[in-house]
PDB file of C-alpha atoms in Angstrom:
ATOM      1  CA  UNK A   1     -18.636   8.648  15.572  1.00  0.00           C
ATOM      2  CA  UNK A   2     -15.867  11.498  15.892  1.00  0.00           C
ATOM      3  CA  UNK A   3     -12.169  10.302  16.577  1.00  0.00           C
ATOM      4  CA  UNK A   4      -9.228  12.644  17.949  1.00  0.00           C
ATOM      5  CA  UNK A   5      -6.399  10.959  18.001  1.00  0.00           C
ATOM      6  CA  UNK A   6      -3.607  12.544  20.647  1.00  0.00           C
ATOM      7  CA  UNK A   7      -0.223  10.494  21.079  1.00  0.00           C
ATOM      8  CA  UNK A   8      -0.173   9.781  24.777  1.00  0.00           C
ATOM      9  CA  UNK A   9      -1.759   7.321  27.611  1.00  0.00           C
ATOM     10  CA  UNK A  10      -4.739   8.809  29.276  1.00  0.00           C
ATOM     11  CA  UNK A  11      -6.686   7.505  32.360  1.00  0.00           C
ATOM     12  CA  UNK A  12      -9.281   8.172  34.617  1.00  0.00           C
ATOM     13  CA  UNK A  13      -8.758   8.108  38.402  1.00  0.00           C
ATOM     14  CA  UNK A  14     -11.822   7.263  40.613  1.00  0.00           C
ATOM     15  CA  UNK A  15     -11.105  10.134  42.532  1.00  0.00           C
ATOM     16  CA  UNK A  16     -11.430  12.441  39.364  1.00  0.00           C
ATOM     17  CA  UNK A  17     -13.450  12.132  36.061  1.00  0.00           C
ATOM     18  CA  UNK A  18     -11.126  14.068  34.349  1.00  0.00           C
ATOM     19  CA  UNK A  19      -8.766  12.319  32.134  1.00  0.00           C
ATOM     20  CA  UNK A  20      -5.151  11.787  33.695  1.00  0.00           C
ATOM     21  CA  UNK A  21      -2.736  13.109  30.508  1.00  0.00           C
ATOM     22  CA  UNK A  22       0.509  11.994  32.140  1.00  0.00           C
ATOM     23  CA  UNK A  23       2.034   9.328  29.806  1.00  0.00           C
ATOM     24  CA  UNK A  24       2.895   5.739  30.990  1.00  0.00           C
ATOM     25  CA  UNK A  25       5.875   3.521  29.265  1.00  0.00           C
ATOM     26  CA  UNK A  26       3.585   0.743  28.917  1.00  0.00           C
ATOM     27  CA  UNK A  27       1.344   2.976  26.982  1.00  0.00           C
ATOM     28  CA  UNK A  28       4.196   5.026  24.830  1.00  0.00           C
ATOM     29  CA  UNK A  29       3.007   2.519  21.630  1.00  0.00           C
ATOM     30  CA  UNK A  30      -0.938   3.353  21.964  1.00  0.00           C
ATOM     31  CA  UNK A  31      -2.801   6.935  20.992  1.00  0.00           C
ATOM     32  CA  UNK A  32      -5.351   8.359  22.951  1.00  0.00           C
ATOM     33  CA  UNK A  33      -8.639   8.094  20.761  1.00  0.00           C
ATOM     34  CA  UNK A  34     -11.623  10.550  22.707  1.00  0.00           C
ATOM     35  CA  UNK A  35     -15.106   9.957  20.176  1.00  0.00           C
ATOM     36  CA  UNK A  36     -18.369  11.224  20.692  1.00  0.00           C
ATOM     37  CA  UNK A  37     -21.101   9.076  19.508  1.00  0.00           C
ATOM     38  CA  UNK A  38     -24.754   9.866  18.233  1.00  0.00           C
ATOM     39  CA  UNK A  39     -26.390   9.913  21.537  1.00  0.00           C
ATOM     40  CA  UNK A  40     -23.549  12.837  22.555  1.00  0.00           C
ATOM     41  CA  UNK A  41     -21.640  10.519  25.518  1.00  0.00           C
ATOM     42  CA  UNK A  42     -17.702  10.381  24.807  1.00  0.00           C
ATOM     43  CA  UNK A  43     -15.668   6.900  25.534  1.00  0.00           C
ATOM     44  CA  UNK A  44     -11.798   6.878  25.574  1.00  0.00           C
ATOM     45  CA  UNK A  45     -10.046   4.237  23.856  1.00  0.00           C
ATOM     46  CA  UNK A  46      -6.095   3.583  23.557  1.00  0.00           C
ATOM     47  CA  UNK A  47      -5.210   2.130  20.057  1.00  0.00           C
ATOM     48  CA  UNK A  48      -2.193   0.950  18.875  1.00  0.00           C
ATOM     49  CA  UNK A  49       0.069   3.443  16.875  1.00  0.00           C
ATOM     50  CA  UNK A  50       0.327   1.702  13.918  1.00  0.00           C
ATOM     51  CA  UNK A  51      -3.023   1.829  13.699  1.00  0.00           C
ATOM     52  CA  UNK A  52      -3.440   5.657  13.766  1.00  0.00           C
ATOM     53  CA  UNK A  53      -0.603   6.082  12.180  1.00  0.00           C
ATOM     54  CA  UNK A  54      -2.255   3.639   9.148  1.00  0.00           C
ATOM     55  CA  UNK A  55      -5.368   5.882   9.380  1.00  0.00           C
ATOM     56  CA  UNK A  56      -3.636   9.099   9.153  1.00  0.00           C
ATOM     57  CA  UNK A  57      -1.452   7.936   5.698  1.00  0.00           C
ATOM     58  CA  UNK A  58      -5.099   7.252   4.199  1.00  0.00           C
ATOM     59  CA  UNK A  59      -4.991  11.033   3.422  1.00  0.00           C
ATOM     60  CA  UNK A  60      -1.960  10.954   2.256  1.00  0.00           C
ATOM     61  CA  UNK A  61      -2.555   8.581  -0.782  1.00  0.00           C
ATOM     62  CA  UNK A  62      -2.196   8.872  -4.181  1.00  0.00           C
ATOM     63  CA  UNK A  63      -5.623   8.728  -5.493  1.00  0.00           C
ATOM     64  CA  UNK A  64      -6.078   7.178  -9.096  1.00  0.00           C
ATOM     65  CA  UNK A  65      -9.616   7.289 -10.625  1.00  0.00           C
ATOM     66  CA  UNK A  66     -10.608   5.097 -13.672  1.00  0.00           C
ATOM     67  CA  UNK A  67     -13.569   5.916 -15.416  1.00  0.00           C
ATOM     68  CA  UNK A  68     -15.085   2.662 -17.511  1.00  0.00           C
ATOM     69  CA  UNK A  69     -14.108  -1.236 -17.558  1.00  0.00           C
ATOM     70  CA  UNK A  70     -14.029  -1.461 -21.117  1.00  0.00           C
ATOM     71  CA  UNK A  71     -10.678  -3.222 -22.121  1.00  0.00           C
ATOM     72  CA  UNK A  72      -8.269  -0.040 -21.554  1.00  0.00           C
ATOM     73  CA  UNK A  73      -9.906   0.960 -18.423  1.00  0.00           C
ATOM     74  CA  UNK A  74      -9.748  -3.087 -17.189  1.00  0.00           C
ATOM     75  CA  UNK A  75      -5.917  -3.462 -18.519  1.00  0.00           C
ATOM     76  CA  UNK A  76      -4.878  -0.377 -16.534  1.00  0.00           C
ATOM     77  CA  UNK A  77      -7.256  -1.525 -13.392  1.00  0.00           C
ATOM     78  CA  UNK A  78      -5.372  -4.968 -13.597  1.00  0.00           C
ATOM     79  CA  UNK A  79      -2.137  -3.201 -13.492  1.00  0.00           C
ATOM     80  CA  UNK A  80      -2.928  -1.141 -10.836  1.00  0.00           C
ATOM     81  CA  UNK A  81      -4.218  -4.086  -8.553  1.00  0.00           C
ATOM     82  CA  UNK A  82      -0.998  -5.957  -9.215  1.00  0.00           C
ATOM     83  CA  UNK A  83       1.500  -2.987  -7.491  1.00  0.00           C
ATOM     84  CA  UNK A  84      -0.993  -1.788  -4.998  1.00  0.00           C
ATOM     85  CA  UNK A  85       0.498  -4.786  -3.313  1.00  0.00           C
ATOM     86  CA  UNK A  86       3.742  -3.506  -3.400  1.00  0.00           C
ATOM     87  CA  UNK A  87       2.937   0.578  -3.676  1.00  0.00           C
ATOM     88  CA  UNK A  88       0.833   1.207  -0.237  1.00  0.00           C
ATOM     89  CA  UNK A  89       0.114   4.684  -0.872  1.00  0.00           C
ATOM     90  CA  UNK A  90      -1.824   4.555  -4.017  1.00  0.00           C
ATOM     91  CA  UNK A  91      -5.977   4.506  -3.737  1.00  0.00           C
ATOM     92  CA  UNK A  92      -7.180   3.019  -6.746  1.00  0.00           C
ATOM     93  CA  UNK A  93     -11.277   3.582  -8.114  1.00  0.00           C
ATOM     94  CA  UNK A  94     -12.960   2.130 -10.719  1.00  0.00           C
ATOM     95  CA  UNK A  95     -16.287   3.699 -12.148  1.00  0.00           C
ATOM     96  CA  UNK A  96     -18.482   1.461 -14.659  1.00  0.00           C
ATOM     97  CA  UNK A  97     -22.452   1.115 -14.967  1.00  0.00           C
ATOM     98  CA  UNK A  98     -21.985  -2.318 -15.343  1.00  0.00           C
ATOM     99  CA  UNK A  99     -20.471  -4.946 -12.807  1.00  0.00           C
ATOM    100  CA  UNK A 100     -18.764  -6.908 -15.063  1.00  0.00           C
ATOM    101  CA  UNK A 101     -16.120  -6.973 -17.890  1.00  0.00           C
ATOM    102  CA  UNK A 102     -17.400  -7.753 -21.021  1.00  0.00           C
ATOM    103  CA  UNK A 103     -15.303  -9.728 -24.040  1.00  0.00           C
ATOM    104  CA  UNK A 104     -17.431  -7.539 -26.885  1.00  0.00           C
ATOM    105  CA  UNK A 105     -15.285  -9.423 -29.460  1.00  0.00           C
ATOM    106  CA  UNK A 106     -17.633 -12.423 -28.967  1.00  0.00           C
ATOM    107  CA  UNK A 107     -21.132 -10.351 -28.773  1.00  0.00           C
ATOM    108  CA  UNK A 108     -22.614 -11.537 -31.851  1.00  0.00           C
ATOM    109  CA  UNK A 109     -21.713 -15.479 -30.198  1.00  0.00           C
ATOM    110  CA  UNK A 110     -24.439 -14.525 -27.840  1.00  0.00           C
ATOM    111  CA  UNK A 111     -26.662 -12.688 -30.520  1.00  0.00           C
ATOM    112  CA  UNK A 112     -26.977 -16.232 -32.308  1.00  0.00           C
ATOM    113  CA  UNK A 113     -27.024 -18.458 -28.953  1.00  0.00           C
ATOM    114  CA  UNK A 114     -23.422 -19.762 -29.661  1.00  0.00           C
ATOM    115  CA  UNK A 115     -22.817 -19.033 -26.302  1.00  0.00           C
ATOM    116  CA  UNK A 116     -24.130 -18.501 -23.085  1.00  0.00           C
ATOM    117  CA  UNK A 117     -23.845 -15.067 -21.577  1.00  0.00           C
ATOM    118  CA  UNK A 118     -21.554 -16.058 -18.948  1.00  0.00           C
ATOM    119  CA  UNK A 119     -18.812 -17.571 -21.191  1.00  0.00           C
ATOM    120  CA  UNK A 120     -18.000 -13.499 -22.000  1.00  0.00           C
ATOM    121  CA  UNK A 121     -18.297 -11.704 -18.840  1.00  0.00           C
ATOM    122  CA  UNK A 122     -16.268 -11.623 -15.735  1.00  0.00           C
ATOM    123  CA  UNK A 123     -17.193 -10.033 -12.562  1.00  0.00           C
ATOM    124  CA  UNK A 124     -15.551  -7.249 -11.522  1.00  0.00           C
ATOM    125  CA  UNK A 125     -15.450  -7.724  -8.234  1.00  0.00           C
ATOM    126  CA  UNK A 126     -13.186 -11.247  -8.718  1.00  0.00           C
ATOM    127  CA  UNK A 127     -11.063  -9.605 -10.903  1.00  0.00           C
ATOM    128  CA  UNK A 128      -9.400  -6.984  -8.294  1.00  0.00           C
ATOM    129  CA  UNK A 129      -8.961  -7.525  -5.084  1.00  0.00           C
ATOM    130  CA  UNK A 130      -7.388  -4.068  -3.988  1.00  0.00           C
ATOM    131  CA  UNK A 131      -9.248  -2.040  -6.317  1.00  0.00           C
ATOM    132  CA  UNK A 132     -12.280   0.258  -5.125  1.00  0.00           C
ATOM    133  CA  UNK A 133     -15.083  -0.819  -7.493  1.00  0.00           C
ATOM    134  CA  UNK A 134     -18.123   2.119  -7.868  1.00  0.00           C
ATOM    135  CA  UNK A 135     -21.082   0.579  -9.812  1.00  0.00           C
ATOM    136  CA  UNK A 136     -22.876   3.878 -11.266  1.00  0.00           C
ATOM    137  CA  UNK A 137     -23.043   6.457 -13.714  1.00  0.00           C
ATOM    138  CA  UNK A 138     -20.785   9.448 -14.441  1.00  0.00           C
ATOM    139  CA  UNK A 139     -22.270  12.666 -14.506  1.00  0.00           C
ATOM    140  CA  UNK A 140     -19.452  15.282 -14.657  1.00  0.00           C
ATOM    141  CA  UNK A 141     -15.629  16.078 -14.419  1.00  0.00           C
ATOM    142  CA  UNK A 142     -14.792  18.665 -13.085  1.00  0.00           C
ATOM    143  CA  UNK A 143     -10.817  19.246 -13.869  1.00  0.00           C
ATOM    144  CA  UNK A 144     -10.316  22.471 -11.732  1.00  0.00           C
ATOM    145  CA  UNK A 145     -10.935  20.771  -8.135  1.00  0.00           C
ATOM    146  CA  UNK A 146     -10.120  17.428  -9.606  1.00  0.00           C
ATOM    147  CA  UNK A 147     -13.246  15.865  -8.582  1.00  0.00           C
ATOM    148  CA  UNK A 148     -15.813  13.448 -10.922  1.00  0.00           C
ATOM    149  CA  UNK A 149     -19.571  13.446  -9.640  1.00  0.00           C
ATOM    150  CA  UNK A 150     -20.852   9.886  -9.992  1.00  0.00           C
ATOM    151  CA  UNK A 151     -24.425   8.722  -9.167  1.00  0.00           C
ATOM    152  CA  UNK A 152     -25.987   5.597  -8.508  1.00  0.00           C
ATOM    153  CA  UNK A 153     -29.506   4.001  -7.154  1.00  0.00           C
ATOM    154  CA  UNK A 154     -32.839   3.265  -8.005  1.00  0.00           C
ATOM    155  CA  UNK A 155     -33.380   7.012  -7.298  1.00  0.00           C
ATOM    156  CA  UNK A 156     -30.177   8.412  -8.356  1.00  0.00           C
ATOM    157  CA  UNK A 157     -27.960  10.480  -5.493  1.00  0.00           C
ATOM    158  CA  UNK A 158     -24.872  12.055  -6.161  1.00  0.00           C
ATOM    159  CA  UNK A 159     -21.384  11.108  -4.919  1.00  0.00           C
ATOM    160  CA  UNK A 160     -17.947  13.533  -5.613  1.00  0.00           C
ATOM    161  CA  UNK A 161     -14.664  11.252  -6.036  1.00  0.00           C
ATOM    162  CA  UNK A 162     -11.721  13.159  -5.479  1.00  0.00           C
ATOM    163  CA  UNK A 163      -8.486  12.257  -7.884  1.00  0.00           C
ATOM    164  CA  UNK A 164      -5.014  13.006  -8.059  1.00  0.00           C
ATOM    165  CA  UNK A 165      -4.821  11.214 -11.440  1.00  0.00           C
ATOM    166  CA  UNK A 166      -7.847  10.598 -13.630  1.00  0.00           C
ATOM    167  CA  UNK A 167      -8.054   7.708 -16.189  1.00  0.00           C
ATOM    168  CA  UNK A 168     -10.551   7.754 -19.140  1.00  0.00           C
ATOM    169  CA  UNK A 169     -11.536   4.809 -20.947  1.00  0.00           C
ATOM    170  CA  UNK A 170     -15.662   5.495 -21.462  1.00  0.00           C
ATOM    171  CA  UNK A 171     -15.591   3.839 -24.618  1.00  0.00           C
ATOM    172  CA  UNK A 172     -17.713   5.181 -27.044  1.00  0.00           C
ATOM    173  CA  UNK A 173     -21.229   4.763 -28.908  1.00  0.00           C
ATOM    174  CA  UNK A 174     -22.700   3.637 -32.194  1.00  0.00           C
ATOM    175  CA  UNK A 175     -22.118   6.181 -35.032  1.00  0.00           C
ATOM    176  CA  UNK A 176     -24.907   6.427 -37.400  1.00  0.00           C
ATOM    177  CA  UNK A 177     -23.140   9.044 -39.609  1.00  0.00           C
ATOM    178  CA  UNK A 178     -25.909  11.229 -39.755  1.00  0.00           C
ATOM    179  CA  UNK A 179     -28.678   8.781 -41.062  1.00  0.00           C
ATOM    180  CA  UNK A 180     -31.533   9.548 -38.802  1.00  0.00           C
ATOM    181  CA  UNK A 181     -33.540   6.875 -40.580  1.00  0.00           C
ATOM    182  CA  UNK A 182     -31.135   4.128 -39.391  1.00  0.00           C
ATOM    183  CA  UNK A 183     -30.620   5.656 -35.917  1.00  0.00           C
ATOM    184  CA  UNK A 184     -34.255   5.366 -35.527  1.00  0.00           C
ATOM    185  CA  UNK A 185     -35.286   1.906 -36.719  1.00  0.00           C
ATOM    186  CA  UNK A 186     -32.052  -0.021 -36.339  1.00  0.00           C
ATOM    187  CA  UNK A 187     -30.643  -1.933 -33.504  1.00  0.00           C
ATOM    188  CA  UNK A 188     -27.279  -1.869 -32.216  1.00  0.00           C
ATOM    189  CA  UNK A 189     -24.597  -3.897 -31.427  1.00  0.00           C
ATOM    190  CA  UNK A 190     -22.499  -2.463 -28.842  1.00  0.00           C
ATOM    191  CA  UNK A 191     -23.565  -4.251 -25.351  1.00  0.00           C
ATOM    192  CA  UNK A 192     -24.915  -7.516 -23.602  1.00  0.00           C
ATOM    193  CA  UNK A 193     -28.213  -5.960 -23.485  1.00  0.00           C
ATOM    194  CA  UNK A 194     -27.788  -5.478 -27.360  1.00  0.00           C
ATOM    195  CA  UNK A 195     -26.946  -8.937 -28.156  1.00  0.00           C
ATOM    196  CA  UNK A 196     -29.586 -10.295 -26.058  1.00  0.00           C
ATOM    197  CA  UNK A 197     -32.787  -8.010 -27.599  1.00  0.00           C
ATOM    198  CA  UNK A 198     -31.009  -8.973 -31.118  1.00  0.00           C
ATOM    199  CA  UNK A 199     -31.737 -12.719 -30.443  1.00  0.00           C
ATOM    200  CA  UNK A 200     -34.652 -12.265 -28.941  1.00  0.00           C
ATOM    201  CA  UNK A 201     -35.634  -9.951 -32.014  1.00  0.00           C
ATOM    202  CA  UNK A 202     -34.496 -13.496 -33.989  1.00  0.00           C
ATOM    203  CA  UNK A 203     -36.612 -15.969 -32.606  1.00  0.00           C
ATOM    204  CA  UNK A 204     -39.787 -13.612 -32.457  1.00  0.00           C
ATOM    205  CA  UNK A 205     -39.399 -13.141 -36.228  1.00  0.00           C
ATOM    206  CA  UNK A 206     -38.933 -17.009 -36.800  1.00  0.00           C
ATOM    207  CA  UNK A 207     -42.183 -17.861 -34.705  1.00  0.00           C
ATOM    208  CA  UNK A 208     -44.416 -15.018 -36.070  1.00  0.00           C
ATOM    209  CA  UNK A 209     -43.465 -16.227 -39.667  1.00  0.00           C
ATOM    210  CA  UNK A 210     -43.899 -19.576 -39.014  1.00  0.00           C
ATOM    211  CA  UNK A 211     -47.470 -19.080 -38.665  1.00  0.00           C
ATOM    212  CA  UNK A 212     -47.738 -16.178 -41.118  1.00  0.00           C
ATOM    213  CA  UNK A 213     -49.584 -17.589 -44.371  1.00  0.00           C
ATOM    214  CA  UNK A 214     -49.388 -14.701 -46.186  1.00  0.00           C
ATOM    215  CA  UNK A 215     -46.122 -14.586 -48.548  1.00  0.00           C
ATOM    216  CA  UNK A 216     -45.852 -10.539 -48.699  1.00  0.00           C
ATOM    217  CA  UNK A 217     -45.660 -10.327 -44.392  1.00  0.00           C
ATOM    218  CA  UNK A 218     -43.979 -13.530 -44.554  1.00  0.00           C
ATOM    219  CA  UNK A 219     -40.758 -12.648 -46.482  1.00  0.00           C
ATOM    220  CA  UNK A 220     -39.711  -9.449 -44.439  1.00  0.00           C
ATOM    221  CA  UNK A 221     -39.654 -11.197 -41.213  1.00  0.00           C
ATOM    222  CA  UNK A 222     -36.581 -13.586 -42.436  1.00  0.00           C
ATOM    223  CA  UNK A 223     -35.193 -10.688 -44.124  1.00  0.00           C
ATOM    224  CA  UNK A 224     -31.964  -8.955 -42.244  1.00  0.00           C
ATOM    225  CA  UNK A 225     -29.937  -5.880 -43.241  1.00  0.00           C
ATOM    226  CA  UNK A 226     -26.625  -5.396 -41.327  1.00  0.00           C
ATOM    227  CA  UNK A 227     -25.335  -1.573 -41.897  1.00  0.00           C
ATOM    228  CA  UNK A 228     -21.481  -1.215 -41.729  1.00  0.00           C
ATOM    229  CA  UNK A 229     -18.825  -3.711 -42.723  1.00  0.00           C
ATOM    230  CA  UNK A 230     -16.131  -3.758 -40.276  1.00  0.00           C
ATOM    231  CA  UNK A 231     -15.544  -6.558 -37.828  1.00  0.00           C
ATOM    232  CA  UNK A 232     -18.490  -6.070 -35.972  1.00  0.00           C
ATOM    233  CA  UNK A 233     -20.886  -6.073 -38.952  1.00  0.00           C
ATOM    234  CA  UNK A 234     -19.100  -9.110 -40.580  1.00  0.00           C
ATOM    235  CA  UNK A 235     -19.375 -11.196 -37.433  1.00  0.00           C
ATOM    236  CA  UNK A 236     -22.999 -10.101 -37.098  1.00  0.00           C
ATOM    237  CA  UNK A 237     -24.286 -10.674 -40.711  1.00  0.00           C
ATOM    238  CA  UNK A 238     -22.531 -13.942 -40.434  1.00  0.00           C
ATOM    239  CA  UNK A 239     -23.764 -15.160 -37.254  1.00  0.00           C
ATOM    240  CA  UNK A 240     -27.346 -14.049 -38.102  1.00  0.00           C
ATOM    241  CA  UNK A 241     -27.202 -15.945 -41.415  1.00  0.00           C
ATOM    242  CA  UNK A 242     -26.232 -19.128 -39.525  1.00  0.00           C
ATOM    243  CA  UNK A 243     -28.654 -19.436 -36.792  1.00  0.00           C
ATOM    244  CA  UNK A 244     -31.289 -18.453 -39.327  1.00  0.00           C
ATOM    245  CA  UNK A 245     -30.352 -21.232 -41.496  1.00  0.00           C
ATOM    246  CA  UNK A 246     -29.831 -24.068 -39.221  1.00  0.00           C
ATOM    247  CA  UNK A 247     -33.540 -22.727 -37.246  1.00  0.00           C
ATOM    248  CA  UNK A 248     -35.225 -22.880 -40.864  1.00  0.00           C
ATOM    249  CA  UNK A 249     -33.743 -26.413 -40.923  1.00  0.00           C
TER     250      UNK A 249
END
């Protein structure tokens, strides 16, 4: 449907099909709004001013793009949602593959069935109520025109977002330093879907051996090597140790 918007009454006497542009007082507060639909036949509408006037400013907005819902791309989203209130002219966008916010300080909880899934992740969507939420990838940035391509589907297609001010919080991936050998046999620990293969990966172990009667393919399966010893790796190595335990038990 095409919309031009003209500031003035218009009518149409039965005498003439032609619209009647002389304005009316009772009609000063409405816009003229001519559209063409699909099929090619036009209608005339009268809308209130505020209206158009409310459509036209939609151009005019500030547009702030956040790529990722990590914890500094959430923060800043939260923010934003909290003056958009207040600040009418600012067009906020959040980009994430995922619909939800995940707590990743509490991954390994989930790794050893501590906790359900849902106890660490909050929709997006309930979250922020004035914020434009995009569920897809990001493909490029492309600084000069200020524009990211995003895609998204079963069958991916390609959107352009448009920015005045771009926000990146992507996060980042595992480093394996170089080590190709642990890059190619280890598992990560860095999302949900992580967490939730690495317990999976737990019990599997537990049932094969449990059946295994020979001591040499027995022993590896209840054997687990955690590589890196920062938070992450701690928690992990620790949770692993106790749900292997108590399961053994």
């Amino acid at each position: 449907l095409l919309l031009i918007f003209s500031p003035c009454c218009c009518t149409r006497s039965q005498a003439s099909p032609e619209l009647n542009l002389s304005c009316c007082p009772e009609y000063s507060n409405y816009f003229h709004v001519c559209g063409w639909n699909k099929c090619g036949t036009s209608r005339d509408l009268l809308v209130p001013a505020e209206v158009c006037r409310e459509s036209i400013k939609m151009s005019d907005k500030k547009r702030i793009v956040i790529l990722g819902s990590g914890f500094g791309g959430m923060y800043a989203a939260l923010e934003f949602d909290r003056t958009i209130e207040r600040n009418k002219d600012v067009e906020v966008t959040l980009v994430n593959r995922e619909n939800f916010f995940l707590f990743t300080p509490m991954l390994h909880e989930v790794a050893a069935s501590d906790l359900d899934i849902t106890h660490i992740v909050s929709p997006v969507r309930k979250l922020l109520k004035h914020v434009n939420i995009f569920n897809g990838d990001v493909e490029s940035i492309d600084v000069a025109n200020k524009a990211v391509t995003v895609s998204h589907g079963k069958d991916p297609h390609f959107h352009d977002l448009k920015y005045d001010h771009l926000v990146l919080s992507l996060g980042s991936i595992t480093n394996f330093f170089g080590n190709k050998g642990l890059e190619e046999n280890a598992l990560t620990m860095k999302s949900l879907g992580d967490a939730i293969y690495l317990r999976n990966h737990l019990i599997s172990n537990l049932e094969e051996a449990d059946f295994e009667c020979c001591p040499n393919v027995r022993e590896p399966l209840l054997n687990f090597v955690v590589a890196g010893g920062g938070f992450a790796g701690v928690e992990t190595i620790a949770a692993i140790h106790d749900f292997m335990h108590e399961a053994v038990e």
